[in-house]
Coordinates of C-alpha atoms and ligand atoms in Angstrom, one line a residue:
M1 CA 0.0 0.0 0.0
K2 CA 1.1 3.6 -0.4
L3 CA 1.5 5.2 3.0
S4 CA 2.9 8.4 4.4
I5 CA 3.9 9.2 7.9
I6 CA 3.8 12.9 9.1
G7 CA 6.4 13.3 11.8
T8 CA 9.6 11.2 11.5
G9 CA 10.6 10.9 15.2
Y10 CA 10.9 7.8 17.4
V11 CA 7.4 6.6 16.4
G12 CA 7.2 7.9 12.8
L13 CA 10.6 6.7 11.7
V14 CA 10.3 3.2 13.2
T15 CA 6.7 2.8 12.1
G16 CA 7.5 4.0 8.5
T17 CA 10.5 1.7 8.3
C18 CA 8.7 -1.4 9.5
F19 CA 5.8 -0.7 7.2
A20 CA 8.3 -0.5 4.3
E21 CA 10.0 -3.7 5.6
V22 CA 6.7 -5.7 5.1
G23 CA 6.4 -4.4 1.5
H24 CA 4.4 -1.1 1.8
H25 CA 5.7 2.0 0.0
V26 CA 6.3 4.7 2.6
I27 CA 7.1 8.4 2.5
C28 CA 8.2 9.8 5.9
V29 CA 7.6 13.5 6.2
D30 CA 9.1 15.9 8.8
N31 CA 9.1 19.7 9.0
D32 CA 12.6 19.6 10.5
A33 CA 14.5 20.2 7.3
A34 CA 17.9 19.3 8.9
K35 CA 16.5 15.9 10.0
V36 CA 15.1 15.2 6.5
K37 CA 18.4 16.1 5.0
M38 CA 20.3 13.8 7.4
L39 CA 17.9 10.9 6.6
Q40 CA 18.2 11.5 2.8
A41 CA 22.0 11.4 3.2
G42 CA 21.8 8.0 5.0
G43 CA 22.1 9.3 8.6
I44 CA 19.8 8.1 11.4
P45 CA 18.8 10.9 13.9
I46 CA 18.0 8.5 16.8
Y47 CA 19.5 5.4 18.3
E48 CA 17.2 2.4 18.2
P49 CA 18.6 -1.2 18.0
G50 CA 18.2 -2.7 14.6
L51 CA 16.8 0.5 13.0
E52 CA 19.7 1.7 10.9
E53 CA 20.1 -1.6 9.0
L54 CA 16.4 -1.7 8.3
V55 CA 16.3 2.0 7.1
K56 CA 19.2 1.4 4.7
K57 CA 17.7 -1.8 3.4
N58 CA 14.3 -0.3 2.6
V59 CA 15.7 3.0 1.2
A60 CA 17.9 0.8 -1.1
A61 CA 14.8 -1.2 -2.1
G62 CA 13.0 2.0 -3.0
R63 CA 10.2 1.5 -0.5
L64 CA 11.2 4.2 2.0
K65 CA 11.6 7.9 1.2
F66 CA 12.0 11.1 3.2
T67 CA 10.7 14.6 2.4
A68 CA 10.0 17.9 4.2
S69 CA 6.8 18.4 2.2
T70 CA 3.5 17.3 3.7
A71 CA 1.8 17.9 0.4
E72 CA 4.2 15.4 -1.3
G73 CA 3.5 12.8 1.3
V74 CA -0.3 13.3 1.1
Q75 CA -0.6 13.3 -2.6
N76 CA 1.5 10.2 -3.1
S77 CA -0.3 8.0 -0.5
D78 CA -3.7 6.5 0.3
V79 CA -3.3 6.3 4.0
I80 CA -1.6 9.1 6.0
F81 CA -0.4 8.5 9.5
I82 CA 0.1 11.4 12.0
A83 CA 3.0 10.8 14.4
V84 CA 3.8 14.3 15.7
P85 CA 4.5 15.3 19.3
T86 CA 1.6 15.7 21.8
P87 CA 3.6 17.4 24.6
P88 CA 2.1 18.3 28.0
Q89 CA 1.1 21.8 28.9
P90 CA 1.8 23.3 32.3
D91 CA -1.6 22.2 33.7
G92 CA -1.0 18.6 32.5
S93 CA -3.4 18.7 29.6
V94 CA -2.1 17.9 26.1
D95 CA -0.8 20.5 23.6
L96 CA -2.7 19.5 20.5
S97 CA -1.4 22.3 18.3
Y98 CA 1.0 19.9 16.4
I99 CA -2.0 17.7 15.5
E100 CA -4.1 20.6 14.5
R101 CA -1.3 22.0 12.3
V102 CA -0.9 18.7 10.5
A103 CA -4.6 18.2 10.1
R104 CA -4.8 21.5 8.3
D105 CA -1.7 20.7 6.2
I106 CA -3.2 17.4 5.2
A107 CA -6.6 19.0 4.4
A108 CA -5.0 21.6 2.2
A109 CA -3.1 18.9 0.2
M110 CA -5.9 16.4 -0.2
T111 CA -7.5 16.1 -3.7
S112 CA -8.9 12.5 -3.5
Y113 CA -10.2 10.1 -0.8
K114 CA -7.7 9.6 2.0
I115 CA -7.6 7.7 5.3
V116 CA -6.0 9.9 8.0
V117 CA -4.7 7.9 10.9
D118 CA -3.8 9.3 14.2
K119 CA -0.9 7.4 15.7
S120 CA 0.1 10.1 18.2
T121 CA -1.1 9.7 21.7
V122 CA -4.1 12.0 22.0
P123 CA -7.0 12.6 24.4
V124 CA -10.3 10.9 23.8
K125 CA -12.4 12.9 21.3
T126 CA -9.4 14.2 19.4
G127 CA -10.6 12.2 16.3
E128 CA -13.8 14.3 16.2
K129 CA -11.7 17.5 16.2
V130 CA -9.4 16.2 13.5
T131 CA -12.4 15.3 11.4
E132 CA -13.9 18.8 11.9
T133 CA -10.6 20.5 11.1
I134 CA -10.0 18.5 7.9
K135 CA -13.6 19.2 6.7
R136 CA -13.1 23.0 7.4
Y137 CA -9.7 23.3 5.6
C138 CA -10.1 20.9 2.7
T139 CA -10.7 23.2 -0.2
A140 CA -11.1 20.2 -2.6
K141 CA -13.9 19.0 -0.4
T142 CA -12.9 15.3 -1.0
E143 CA -14.1 12.4 1.1
F144 CA -11.9 11.1 3.9
D145 CA -12.0 8.9 7.0
V146 CA -10.2 9.6 10.3
V147 CA -8.9 6.5 12.2
S148 CA -7.3 6.2 15.6
N149 CA -4.4 3.7 15.7
P150 CA -2.5 4.3 18.9
E151 CA 1.1 3.2 19.1
F152 CA 2.4 0.9 21.9
L153 CA 6.1 0.6 20.9
R154 CA 8.7 0.8 23.6
E155 CA 11.8 2.9 22.9
G156 CA 14.9 0.6 22.9
F157 CA 12.7 -2.3 21.6
A158 CA 10.8 -0.4 19.0
V159 CA 11.7 -2.4 15.9
G160 CA 10.7 -5.7 17.6
D161 CA 7.5 -4.2 19.0
L162 CA 6.5 -2.9 15.6
M163 CA 7.3 -6.1 13.8
K164 CA 5.6 -8.3 16.4
P165 CA 3.0 -6.2 18.2
D166 CA 0.9 -7.7 21.1
R167 CA -2.1 -6.2 19.4
V168 CA -3.1 -3.5 16.9
V169 CA -5.9 -1.2 17.8
I170 CA -7.9 0.4 15.0
G171 CA -10.6 2.9 16.0
V172 CA -13.0 3.8 13.2
G173 CA -16.1 6.0 12.6
S174 CA -17.3 4.0 9.6
Q175 CA -16.6 0.6 8.0
R176 CA -15.0 2.1 4.9
P177 CA -11.3 2.3 6.2
V178 CA -11.4 -1.1 7.9
A179 CA -10.2 -3.1 4.9
A180 CA -7.3 -0.9 4.1
M181 CA -6.2 -0.7 7.8
T182 CA -6.4 -4.5 8.1
E183 CA -4.4 -4.9 4.9
I184 CA -1.7 -2.7 6.2
Y185 CA -1.3 -4.7 9.4
T186 CA -2.0 -8.2 8.2
P187 CA 1.7 -9.0 7.6
F188 CA 2.4 -8.3 11.3
N189 CA 0.3 -11.3 12.4
A190 CA -1.1 -9.6 15.4
P191 CA -4.5 -9.6 16.9
I192 CA -6.4 -6.7 15.4
I193 CA -9.0 -4.9 17.6
V194 CA -11.4 -2.8 15.6
T195 CA -13.4 -0.5 17.8
D196 CA -14.8 3.1 17.8
I197 CA -12.4 6.1 17.7
N198 CA -13.1 7.2 21.3
S199 CA -12.4 3.8 22.7
A200 CA -9.2 3.4 20.7
E201 CA -7.9 6.8 21.9
L202 CA -8.8 5.9 25.5
I203 CA -7.0 2.5 25.3
K204 CA -3.7 4.2 24.9
H205 CA -4.0 6.4 27.9
A206 CA -5.5 3.6 30.0
A207 CA -2.6 1.2 29.0
N208 CA 0.2 3.7 29.8
S209 CA -1.4 4.7 33.1
F210 CA -1.7 1.1 34.1
L211 CA 2.0 0.5 33.4
A212 CA 3.0 3.6 35.4
L213 CA 0.7 2.4 38.2
K214 CA 2.5 -1.0 38.2
I215 CA 5.8 0.7 38.6
S216 CA 4.6 2.9 41.4
Y217 CA 3.1 -0.1 43.1
I218 CA 6.4 -1.9 43.2
N219 CA 8.2 1.3 44.3
A220 CA 5.7 1.6 47.2
I221 CA 6.3 -2.0 48.1
A222 CA 10.1 -1.2 48.0
T223 CA 9.6 1.4 50.6
V224 CA 7.8 -1.0 52.8
C225 CA 10.5 -3.7 52.2
E226 CA 13.2 -1.3 53.1
A227 CA 11.5 -0.4 56.4
A228 CA 10.7 -4.0 57.2
G229 CA 14.0 -5.6 56.2
A230 CA 12.6 -7.5 53.2
N231 CA 14.0 -7.7 49.7
V232 CA 11.8 -6.1 47.0
Q233 CA 13.3 -8.2 44.2
E234 CA 12.3 -11.4 46.0
V235 CA 8.8 -10.0 46.6
A236 CA 8.5 -9.0 42.9
Q237 CA 9.5 -12.5 41.8
G238 CA 7.1 -14.0 44.3
I239 CA 4.1 -12.0 43.1
G240 CA 5.2 -11.7 39.4
L241 CA 5.1 -15.4 38.8
D242 CA 1.4 -15.3 39.4
E243 CA 0.1 -15.1 35.8
R244 CA -2.6 -12.7 36.8
I245 CA 0.1 -10.2 37.8
G246 CA 3.1 -10.9 35.7
R247 CA 6.8 -10.1 36.4
R248 CA 7.3 -7.2 33.9
F249 CA 7.2 -3.6 35.1
L250 CA 7.8 -4.8 38.7
N251 CA 11.3 -3.4 39.0
A252 CA 11.8 -1.0 41.9
G253 CA 14.1 2.0 41.2
I254 CA 14.2 5.8 41.0
G255 CA 10.9 6.0 39.3
F256 CA 9.6 6.2 35.7
G257 CA 10.3 9.0 33.3
G258 CA 10.6 9.4 29.5
S259 CA 8.6 11.2 27.0
C260 CA 5.4 9.1 27.5
F261 CA 4.5 7.9 31.0
P262 CA 4.6 11.2 32.9
K263 CA 2.8 13.1 30.2
D264 CA 0.3 10.4 29.5
L265 CA -0.5 10.0 33.2
S266 CA -1.1 13.8 33.6
A267 CA -3.1 13.9 30.4
F268 CA -5.3 11.0 31.6
I269 CA -5.9 12.6 35.0
K270 CA -6.9 15.8 33.2
I271 CA -9.1 14.0 30.7
S272 CA -10.9 12.2 33.5
E273 CA -11.3 15.5 35.3
Q274 CA -12.9 17.0 32.2
V275 CA -15.5 14.3 32.0
G276 CA -16.3 14.7 35.7
Y277 CA -14.1 12.0 37.4
E278 CA -11.3 12.7 39.8
F279 CA -8.8 9.9 39.2
K280 CA -7.2 10.0 42.7
L281 CA -5.6 6.6 42.1
L282 CA -3.5 8.0 39.3
K283 CA -2.6 11.1 41.3
E284 CA -1.2 8.8 43.9
V285 CA 0.8 7.1 41.2
Q286 CA 2.4 10.4 40.4
R287 CA 3.0 11.2 44.1
I288 CA 4.8 7.8 44.7
N289 CA 6.9 8.4 41.6
A290 CA 8.0 11.9 42.8
D291 CA 8.7 10.5 46.3
Q292 CA 10.8 7.7 44.9
M293 CA 13.4 10.2 43.6
E294 CA 13.3 12.3 46.8
R295 CA 14.0 9.1 48.8
F296 CA 16.9 8.2 46.6
V297 CA 18.5 11.7 46.8
K298 CA 18.0 11.6 50.6
K299 CA 19.8 8.2 50.7
I300 CA 22.8 9.9 48.9
T301 CA 22.8 13.0 51.2
D302 CA 22.3 10.9 54.4
T303 CA 25.5 9.1 53.5
L304 CA 27.7 11.7 51.9
W305 CA 26.2 14.5 54.1
V306 CA 27.3 17.7 52.4
L307 CA 27.4 17.4 48.6
K308 CA 29.3 20.7 48.0
D309 CA 32.7 19.9 46.6
K310 CA 31.9 16.2 46.4
K311 CA 32.7 14.4 43.2
I312 CA 30.1 11.8 42.1
G313 CA 30.3 9.4 39.2
V314 CA 27.0 8.7 37.5
L315 CA 26.3 5.6 35.3
G316 CA 23.3 6.2 33.0
L317 CA 21.6 9.3 31.5
A318 CA 19.0 7.8 29.2
F319 CA 15.5 7.5 30.7
K320 CA 15.9 3.7 30.4
Q321 CA 18.3 1.2 28.7
N322 CA 18.8 0.7 25.0
T323 CA 17.8 4.3 24.0
D324 CA 19.5 7.6 23.6
D325 CA 16.3 9.4 24.7
V326 CA 16.8 11.7 27.7
R327 CA 13.4 13.4 27.6
S328 CA 12.1 13.6 31.2
S329 CA 14.8 11.2 32.2
P330 CA 15.0 10.5 35.9
A331 CA 18.8 10.1 35.5
I332 CA 19.0 13.7 34.2
D333 CA 16.7 14.9 37.0
L334 CA 19.0 13.2 39.6
C335 CA 22.1 14.7 38.1
Q336 CA 20.5 18.2 38.1
R337 CA 19.6 17.8 41.8
L338 CA 23.2 16.7 42.7
L339 CA 24.6 19.6 40.8
K340 CA 22.2 22.0 42.5
D341 CA 23.5 20.8 45.9
G342 CA 27.1 21.6 44.8
A343 CA 28.4 18.2 43.7
T344 CA 30.6 17.9 40.6
L345 CA 29.8 15.0 38.2
R346 CA 31.6 12.5 36.0
V347 CA 28.9 10.8 33.9
H348 CA 28.7 8.0 31.3
D349 CA 25.9 6.6 29.1
P350 CA 26.4 4.1 26.3
K351 CA 24.2 6.0 23.9
A352 CA 22.7 9.2 25.4
M353 CA 25.7 11.4 26.1
D354 CA 25.3 13.6 23.1
K355 CA 21.6 14.2 23.8
A356 CA 22.3 14.9 27.5
K357 CA 24.7 17.7 26.8
S358 CA 22.1 20.4 26.4
F359 CA 20.6 19.4 29.8
L360 CA 23.9 18.9 31.6
P361 CA 26.5 21.3 30.1
N362 CA 28.7 21.4 33.2
V363 CA 29.6 17.8 33.9
T364 CA 32.5 15.7 32.7
Y365 CA 31.5 13.1 30.0
V366 CA 33.5 9.9 30.3
D367 CA 33.6 7.5 27.3
D368 CA 34.6 4.4 29.3
M369 CA 32.2 3.3 32.0
N370 CA 35.1 1.7 33.9
A371 CA 36.8 5.1 34.3
V372 CA 33.8 7.1 35.6
A373 CA 34.5 6.4 39.3
E374 CA 38.1 7.8 39.1
G375 CA 38.7 10.4 41.8
C376 CA 35.0 10.3 42.9
D377 CA 33.5 10.1 46.4
A378 CA 30.7 7.8 45.3
L379 CA 29.2 6.1 42.3
V380 CA 25.6 6.2 41.3
V381 CA 23.7 3.9 38.9
A382 CA 20.8 5.9 37.4
T383 CA 19.8 3.8 34.3
E384 CA 19.4 0.1 34.0
W385 CA 21.7 -0.5 31.0
D386 CA 22.7 -4.3 30.9
E387 CA 26.3 -3.4 30.3
F388 CA 26.6 -1.7 33.7
K389 CA 26.3 -5.2 35.2
Q390 CA 29.7 -5.9 33.6
L391 CA 31.3 -2.9 35.4
D392 CA 34.9 -3.6 36.5
L393 CA 34.0 -3.4 40.2
A394 CA 37.6 -3.8 41.4
R395 CA 38.7 -0.9 39.2
A396 CA 35.8 1.3 40.2
K397 CA 36.5 0.6 43.9
A398 CA 40.1 1.4 43.5
G399 CA 39.2 4.7 41.7
L400 CA 36.9 5.9 44.4
T401 CA 38.1 7.7 47.6
H402 CA 35.6 5.5 49.5
P403 CA 33.8 2.5 47.9
I404 CA 30.3 3.8 48.1
M405 CA 27.7 2.9 45.5
F406 CA 24.1 4.1 45.3
D407 CA 22.3 1.7 42.9
G408 CA 19.1 3.3 41.8
R409 CA 18.3 0.3 39.5
N410 CA 19.2 -2.7 41.7
L411 CA 21.7 -4.1 39.2
F412 CA 24.0 -5.7 41.7
D413 CA 23.6 -8.2 44.5
P414 CA 23.7 -6.5 47.9
A415 CA 25.4 -9.5 49.7
A416 CA 28.0 -9.9 47.0
M417 CA 28.8 -6.2 47.0
E418 CA 29.2 -6.1 50.8
K419 CA 31.5 -9.1 50.5
L420 CA 33.6 -7.1 48.1
G421 CA 33.9 -4.3 50.6
W422 CA 31.4 -1.9 49.1
I423 CA 29.1 0.4 51.1
Y424 CA 26.2 -0.5 48.8
K425 CA 22.8 1.2 48.9
S426 CA 20.0 0.1 46.5
V427 CA 16.2 0.4 46.4
G428 CA 13.9 -1.7 48.6
R429 CA 16.6 -4.2 49.7
Ligands
LIG501 P1 9.4 12.9 18.3 O1 9.5 14.2 18.9 O2 10.5 11.9 18.4 O3 9.0 13.0 16.8 C1 8.0 13.9 16.3 C2 8.5 14.4 15.0 O4 7.4 15.2 14.4 C3 9.7 15.3 15.0 O5 10.7 14.8 14.2 C4 9.1 16.7 14.6 O6 10.1 17.4 13.9 C5 8.0 16.3 13.7 N1 7.0 17.3 13.5 C6 6.5 18.2 14.4 N2 5.5 19.0 13.8 C7 5.5 18.6 12.5 C8 4.7 19.0 11.4 N3 3.8 20.0 11.5 N4 4.9 18.4 10.2 C9 5.8 17.4 10.1 N5 6.5 16.9 11.1 C10 6.4 17.5 12.3 O7 8.0 12.2 19.0 P2 7.7 10.7 19.2 O8 8.4 10.2 20.5 O9 7.9 10.0 18.0 O10 6.2 10.8 19.6 C11 5.2 11.1 18.6 C12 3.8 10.7 19.2 O11 3.8 9.3 19.5 C13 3.5 11.4 20.6 O12 2.1 11.6 20.6 C14 3.9 10.3 21.6 O13 3.2 10.5 22.8 C15 3.5 9.1 20.8 N6 4.2 7.9 21.3 C16 5.5 7.9 21.5 C17 6.1 6.7 21.9 C18 7.6 6.7 22.2 O14 8.1 5.8 22.8 N7 8.4 7.7 21.8 C19 5.4 5.5 22.0 C20 4.1 5.5 21.7 C21 3.4 6.7 21.3

């Protein structure tokens, strides 16, 4: 099928590439001319495992193209996906100006029937607004259908998630776009849920809020474990093997972050408020998440006492492993708090150092994770990168003035660390 994707970021680029991989012809559009130029020249603006090879392969096969012109994308495709940002506003509600802008651009370029699919995460009833907007701005007055098709990919695993989704949600206002949408997704062999647009939009916010809730739940359990002398990992294992609960998203730490969970949670609280329901449960999820960071910072200051003139090594800057994304990263938040209290930082991340530089201009970036601890008063683990588990502990210990580690991601075994002579503080253990 002939598809275009408006917005070539984490979602748009991976989605477009995977659509091309299964044989569709895809034009990825972005209004960031520099990004388009880079992609046209063979560069990849984000780090996502497996993506680069797939982009190159599909560009070479002539199935994947990049352009800065929305009109070009719209006129050369039957189905147009919207994958632009939906950032939070100060009151927690969603800024829908990017969606509105794109709806107008699509409307202006449409000269024949199109299916306009919203893939961005949007509040329930956005589909109605997009429909109204396209009707208003489409000078050619052609027919169209608006579809909601929320995206559930996880950064760091995006290619795998796109190629083998748990489910595909398609929200429609009429039967007309169902066949084309089903055809697009048939090669992915996933269960397809066809529903109404409002339900599809709500599924995304309900899903992300539940995942955030699960993280806050285990973080609250971690606090109880710490106070009671229990081990949160053992507890997570014990409850997670129950199939009704599941082990995933039960890792205690310094809280969730990233460009999705915090914003989707605030949005869902706001959406619920607007329809007359105060979602106190989700407000508590936010509170627990904020507390989790406070508690970890307190652990550091309780041990090191005064942070002024202390040198701290930090492992991890990305909001989670396998990505270079630092948007709303708890690791960056933590670094900023330590800096504010007067510490100096030596930091390392396998992929996110470039993107962190604008948020953390005054720290020392260290290319080798094993060299981060050198000359430091303590070492902090802030992101759960698997490679940190291979840290040369003997070298790190030798480099530190005192062998103190604050592990915000529970990567090491407390008993083994103590045996090695570390003062080791983790979360909920
Ligand atoms: P992103 O910031 O990485 O990418 C968005 C892209 O849209 C940018 O490249 C930007 O230049 C482009 N853009 C903005 N306005 C445009 C316009 N008028 N015309 C053309 N291009 C335009 O964002 P993202 O992380 O890909 O997220 C996009 C949407 O998908 C958001 O609603 C987000 O909540 C949702 N989502 C994100 C993820 C994720 O893990 N990142 C997962 C599921 C859903």
